[in-house]
CSV table of C-alpha atoms in Angstrom, one decimal:
chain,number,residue,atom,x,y,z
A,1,UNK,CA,7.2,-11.2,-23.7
A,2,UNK,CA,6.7,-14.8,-23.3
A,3,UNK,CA,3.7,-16.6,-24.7
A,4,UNK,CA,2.0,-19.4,-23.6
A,5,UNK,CA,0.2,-21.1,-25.7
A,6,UNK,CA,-1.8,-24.4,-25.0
A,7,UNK,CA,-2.9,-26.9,-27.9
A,8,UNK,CA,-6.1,-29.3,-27.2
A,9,UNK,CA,-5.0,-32.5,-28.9
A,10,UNK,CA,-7.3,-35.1,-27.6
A,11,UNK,CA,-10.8,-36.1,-29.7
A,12,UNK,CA,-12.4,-33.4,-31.3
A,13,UNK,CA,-9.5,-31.4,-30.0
A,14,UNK,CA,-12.3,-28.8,-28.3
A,15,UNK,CA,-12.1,-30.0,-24.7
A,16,UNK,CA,-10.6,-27.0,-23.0
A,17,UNK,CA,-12.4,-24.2,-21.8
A,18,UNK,CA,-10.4,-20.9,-22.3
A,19,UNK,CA,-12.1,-19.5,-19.4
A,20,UNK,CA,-10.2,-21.9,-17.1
A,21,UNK,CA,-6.6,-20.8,-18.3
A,22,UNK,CA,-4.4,-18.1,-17.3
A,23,UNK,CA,-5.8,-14.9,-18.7
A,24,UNK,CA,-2.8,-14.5,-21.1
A,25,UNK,CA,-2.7,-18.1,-22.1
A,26,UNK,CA,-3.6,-18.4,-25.6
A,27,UNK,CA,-5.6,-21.8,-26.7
A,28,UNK,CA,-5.2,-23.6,-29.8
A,29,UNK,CA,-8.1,-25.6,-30.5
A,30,UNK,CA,-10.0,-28.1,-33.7
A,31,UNK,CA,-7.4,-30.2,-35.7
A,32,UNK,CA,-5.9,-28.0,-38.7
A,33,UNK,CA,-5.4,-30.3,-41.2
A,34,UNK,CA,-1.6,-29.9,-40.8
A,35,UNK,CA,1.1,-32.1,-40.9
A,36,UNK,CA,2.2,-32.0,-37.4
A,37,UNK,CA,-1.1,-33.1,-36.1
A,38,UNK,CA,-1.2,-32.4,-32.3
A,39,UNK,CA,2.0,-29.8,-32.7
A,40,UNK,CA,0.2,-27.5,-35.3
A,41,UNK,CA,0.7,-24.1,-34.4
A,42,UNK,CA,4.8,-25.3,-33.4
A,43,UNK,CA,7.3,-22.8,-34.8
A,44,UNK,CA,11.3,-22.4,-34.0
A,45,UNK,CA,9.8,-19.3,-32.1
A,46,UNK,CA,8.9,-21.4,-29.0
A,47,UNK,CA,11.2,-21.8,-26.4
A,48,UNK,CA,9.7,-25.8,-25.5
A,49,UNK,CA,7.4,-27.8,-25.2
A,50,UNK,CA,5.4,-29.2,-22.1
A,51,UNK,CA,3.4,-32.2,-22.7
A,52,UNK,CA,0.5,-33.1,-20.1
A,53,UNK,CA,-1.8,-36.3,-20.0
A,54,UNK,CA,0.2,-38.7,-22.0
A,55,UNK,CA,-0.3,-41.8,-22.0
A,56,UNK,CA,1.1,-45.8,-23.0
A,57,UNK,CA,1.3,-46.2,-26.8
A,58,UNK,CA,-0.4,-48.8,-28.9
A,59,UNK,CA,1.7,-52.4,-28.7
A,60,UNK,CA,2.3,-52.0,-24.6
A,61,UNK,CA,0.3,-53.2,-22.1
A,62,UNK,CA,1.6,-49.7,-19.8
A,63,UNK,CA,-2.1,-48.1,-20.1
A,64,UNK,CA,-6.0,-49.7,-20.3
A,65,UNK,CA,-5.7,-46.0,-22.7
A,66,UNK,CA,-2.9,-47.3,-24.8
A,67,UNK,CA,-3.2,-45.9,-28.1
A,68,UNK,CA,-1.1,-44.5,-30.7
A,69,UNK,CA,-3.1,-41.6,-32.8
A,70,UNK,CA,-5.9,-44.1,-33.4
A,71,UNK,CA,-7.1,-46.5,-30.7
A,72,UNK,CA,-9.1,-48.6,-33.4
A,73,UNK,CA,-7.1,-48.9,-36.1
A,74,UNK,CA,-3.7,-48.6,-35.3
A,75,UNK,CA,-2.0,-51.8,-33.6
A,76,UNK,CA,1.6,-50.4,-32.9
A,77,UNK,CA,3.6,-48.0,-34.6
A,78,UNK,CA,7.2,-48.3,-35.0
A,79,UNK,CA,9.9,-45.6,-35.8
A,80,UNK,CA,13.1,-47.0,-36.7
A,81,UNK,CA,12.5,-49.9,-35.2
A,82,UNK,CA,11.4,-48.7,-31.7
A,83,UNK,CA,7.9,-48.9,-30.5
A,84,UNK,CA,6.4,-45.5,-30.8
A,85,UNK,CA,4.0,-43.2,-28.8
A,86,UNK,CA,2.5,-39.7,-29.9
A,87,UNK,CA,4.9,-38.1,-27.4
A,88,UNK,CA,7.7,-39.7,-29.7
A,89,UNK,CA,5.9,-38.7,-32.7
A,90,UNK,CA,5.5,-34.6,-31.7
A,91,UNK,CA,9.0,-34.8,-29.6
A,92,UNK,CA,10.8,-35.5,-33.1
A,93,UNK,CA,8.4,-33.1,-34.7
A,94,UNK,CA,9.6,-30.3,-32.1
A,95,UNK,CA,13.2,-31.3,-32.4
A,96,UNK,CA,12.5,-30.9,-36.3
A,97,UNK,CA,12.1,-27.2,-35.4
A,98,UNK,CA,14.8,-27.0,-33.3
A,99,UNK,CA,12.3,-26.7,-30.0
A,100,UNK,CA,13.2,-28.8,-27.0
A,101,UNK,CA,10.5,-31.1,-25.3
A,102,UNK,CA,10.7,-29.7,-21.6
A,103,UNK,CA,8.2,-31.9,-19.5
A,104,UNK,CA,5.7,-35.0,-19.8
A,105,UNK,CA,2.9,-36.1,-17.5
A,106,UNK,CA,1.0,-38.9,-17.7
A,107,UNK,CA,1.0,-42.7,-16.7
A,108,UNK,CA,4.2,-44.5,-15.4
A,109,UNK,CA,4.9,-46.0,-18.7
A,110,UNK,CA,5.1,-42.9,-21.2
A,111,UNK,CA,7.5,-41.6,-18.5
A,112,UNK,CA,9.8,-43.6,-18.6
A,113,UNK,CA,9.5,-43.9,-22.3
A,114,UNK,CA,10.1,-39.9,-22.5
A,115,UNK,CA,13.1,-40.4,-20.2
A,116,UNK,CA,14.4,-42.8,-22.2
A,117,UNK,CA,14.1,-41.0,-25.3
A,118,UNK,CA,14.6,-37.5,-24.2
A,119,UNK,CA,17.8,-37.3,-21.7
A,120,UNK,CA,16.6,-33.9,-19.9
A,121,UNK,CA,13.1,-34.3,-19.8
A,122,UNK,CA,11.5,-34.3,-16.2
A,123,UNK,CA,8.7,-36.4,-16.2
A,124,UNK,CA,5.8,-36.6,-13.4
A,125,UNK,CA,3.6,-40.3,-13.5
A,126,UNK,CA,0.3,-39.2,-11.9
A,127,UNK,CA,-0.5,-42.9,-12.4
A,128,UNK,CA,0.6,-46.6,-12.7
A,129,UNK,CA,-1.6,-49.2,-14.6
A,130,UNK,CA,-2.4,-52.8,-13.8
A,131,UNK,CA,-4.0,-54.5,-16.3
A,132,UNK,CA,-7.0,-52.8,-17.3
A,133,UNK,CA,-6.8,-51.1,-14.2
A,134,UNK,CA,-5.2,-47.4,-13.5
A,135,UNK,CA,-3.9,-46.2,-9.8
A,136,UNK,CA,-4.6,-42.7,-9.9
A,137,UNK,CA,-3.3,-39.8,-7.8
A,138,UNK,CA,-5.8,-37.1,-6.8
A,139,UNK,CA,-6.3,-34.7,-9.4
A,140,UNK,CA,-5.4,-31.7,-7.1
A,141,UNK,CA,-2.5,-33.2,-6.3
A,142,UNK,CA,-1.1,-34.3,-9.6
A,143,UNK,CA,-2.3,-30.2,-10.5
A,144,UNK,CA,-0.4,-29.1,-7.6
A,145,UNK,CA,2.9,-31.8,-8.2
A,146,UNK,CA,2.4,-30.5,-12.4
A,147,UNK,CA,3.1,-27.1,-11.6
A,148,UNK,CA,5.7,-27.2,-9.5
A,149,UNK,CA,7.7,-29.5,-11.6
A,150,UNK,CA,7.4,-27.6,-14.8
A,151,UNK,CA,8.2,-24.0,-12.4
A,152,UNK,CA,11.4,-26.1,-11.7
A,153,UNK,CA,12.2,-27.7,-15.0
A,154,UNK,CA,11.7,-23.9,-16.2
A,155,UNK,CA,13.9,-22.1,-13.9
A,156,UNK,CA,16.9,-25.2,-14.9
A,157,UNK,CA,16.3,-24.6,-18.4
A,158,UNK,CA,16.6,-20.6,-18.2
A,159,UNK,CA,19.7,-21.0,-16.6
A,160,UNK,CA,21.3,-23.2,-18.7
A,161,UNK,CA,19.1,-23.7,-21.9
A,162,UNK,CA,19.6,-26.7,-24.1
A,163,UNK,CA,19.1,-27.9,-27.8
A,164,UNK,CA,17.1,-30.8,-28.5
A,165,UNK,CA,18.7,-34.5,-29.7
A,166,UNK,CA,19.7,-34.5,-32.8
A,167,UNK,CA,16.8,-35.7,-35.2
A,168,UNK,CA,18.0,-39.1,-36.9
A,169,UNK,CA,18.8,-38.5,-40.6
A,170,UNK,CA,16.5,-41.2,-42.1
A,171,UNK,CA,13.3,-41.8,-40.1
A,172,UNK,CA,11.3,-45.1,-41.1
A,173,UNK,CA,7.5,-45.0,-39.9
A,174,UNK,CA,6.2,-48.5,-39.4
A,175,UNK,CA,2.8,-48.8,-38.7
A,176,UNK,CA,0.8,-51.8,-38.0
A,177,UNK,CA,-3.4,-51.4,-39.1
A,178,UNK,CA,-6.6,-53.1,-37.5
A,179,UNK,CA,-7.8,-53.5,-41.4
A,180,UNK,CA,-6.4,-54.4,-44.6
A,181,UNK,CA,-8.8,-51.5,-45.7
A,182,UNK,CA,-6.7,-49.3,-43.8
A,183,UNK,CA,-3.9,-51.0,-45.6
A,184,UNK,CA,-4.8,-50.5,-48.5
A,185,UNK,CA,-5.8,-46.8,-48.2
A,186,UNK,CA,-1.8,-46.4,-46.9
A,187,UNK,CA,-0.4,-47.4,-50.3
A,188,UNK,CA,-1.8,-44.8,-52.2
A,189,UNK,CA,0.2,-42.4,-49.9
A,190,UNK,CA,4.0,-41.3,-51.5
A,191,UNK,CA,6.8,-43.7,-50.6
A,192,UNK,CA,4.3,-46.1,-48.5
A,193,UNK,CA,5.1,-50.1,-49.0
């Protein structure tokens, strides 16, 4: 049957309590040490991916929680050229595998980012940001809003399925540090300059 399976990917990565899922919901939590980061666990097996509680990436002013992987030591990050959030990051990581990226939540910006980057994602903004100031809907509501747009964005995707875009041949990361310690620690990676 189908498996849901939900990956904690903020902090420690141990924020979730099981006991609050679905019974058969499977939690994924702790960082692995893997190279997808926040997609560990990912496999062409899975039939998408549903992405809630994004946020603005590092280098737009879209989020007071604007961030890109690091919210000290990362400035902006840049992938071919484009500004780049984690949802670009694990969408491309997904699309890798050949699993399409479904649904985003979060704040205005990463929405229309994801929308931008992802043709059929749907997309729900549970809040706008002014300054260092957010304009929240009421949790219950954006719970209640969440679940119906991902039952809908399901039932449109089981009727029609879809691949994911194409994943560019030649990806170049670009990332900009707090630190020329940082810096320095880069270059001793493979291929860094």
């Amino acid at each position: 049957g189908n498996r849901a399976v939900v990956r904690d990917g903020h902090g420690n990565a141990r924020n979730i309590s099981h006991l609050d899922l679905p019974e058969k919901a499977e939690l994924m939590r702790g960082w692995a040490c893997h190279p997808g980061s926040m997609m560990a666990g990912l496999d062409s097996s899975f039939g998408g991916v549903i992405y809630i509680g994004y946020h603005a990436p590092a280098g737009s002013s879209g989020s007071p929680l604007a961030h890109t992987v690091d919210y000290e030591k990362v400035k902006w990050v840049k992938i071919n050229g484009r500004l780049a959030s984690e949802f670009t990051m694990n969408s491309l990581y997904a699309a890798s595998l050949g699993v399409p990226s479904l649904f985003l939540s979060g704040d205005e910006t990463i929405c229309r980012m994801a929308e931008a980057e992802i043709p059929r994602i749907a997309t729900l903004a549970v809040k706008t940001c002014r300054g260092n100031s957010t304009w929240n809907m009421h949790p219950l509501e954006a719970a209640r809003q969440i679940k119906e747009a991902v039952a809908q964005q399901l039932e449109a995707f089981g009727e029609t399925g879809w691949i994911p875009p194409a994943v560019p041949e030649k990806l170049v990361l670009e990332v900009c540090l707090s630190t020329h310690q940082g810096a320095r620690w880069a270059l001793r990676l493979p291929s860094v300059e």
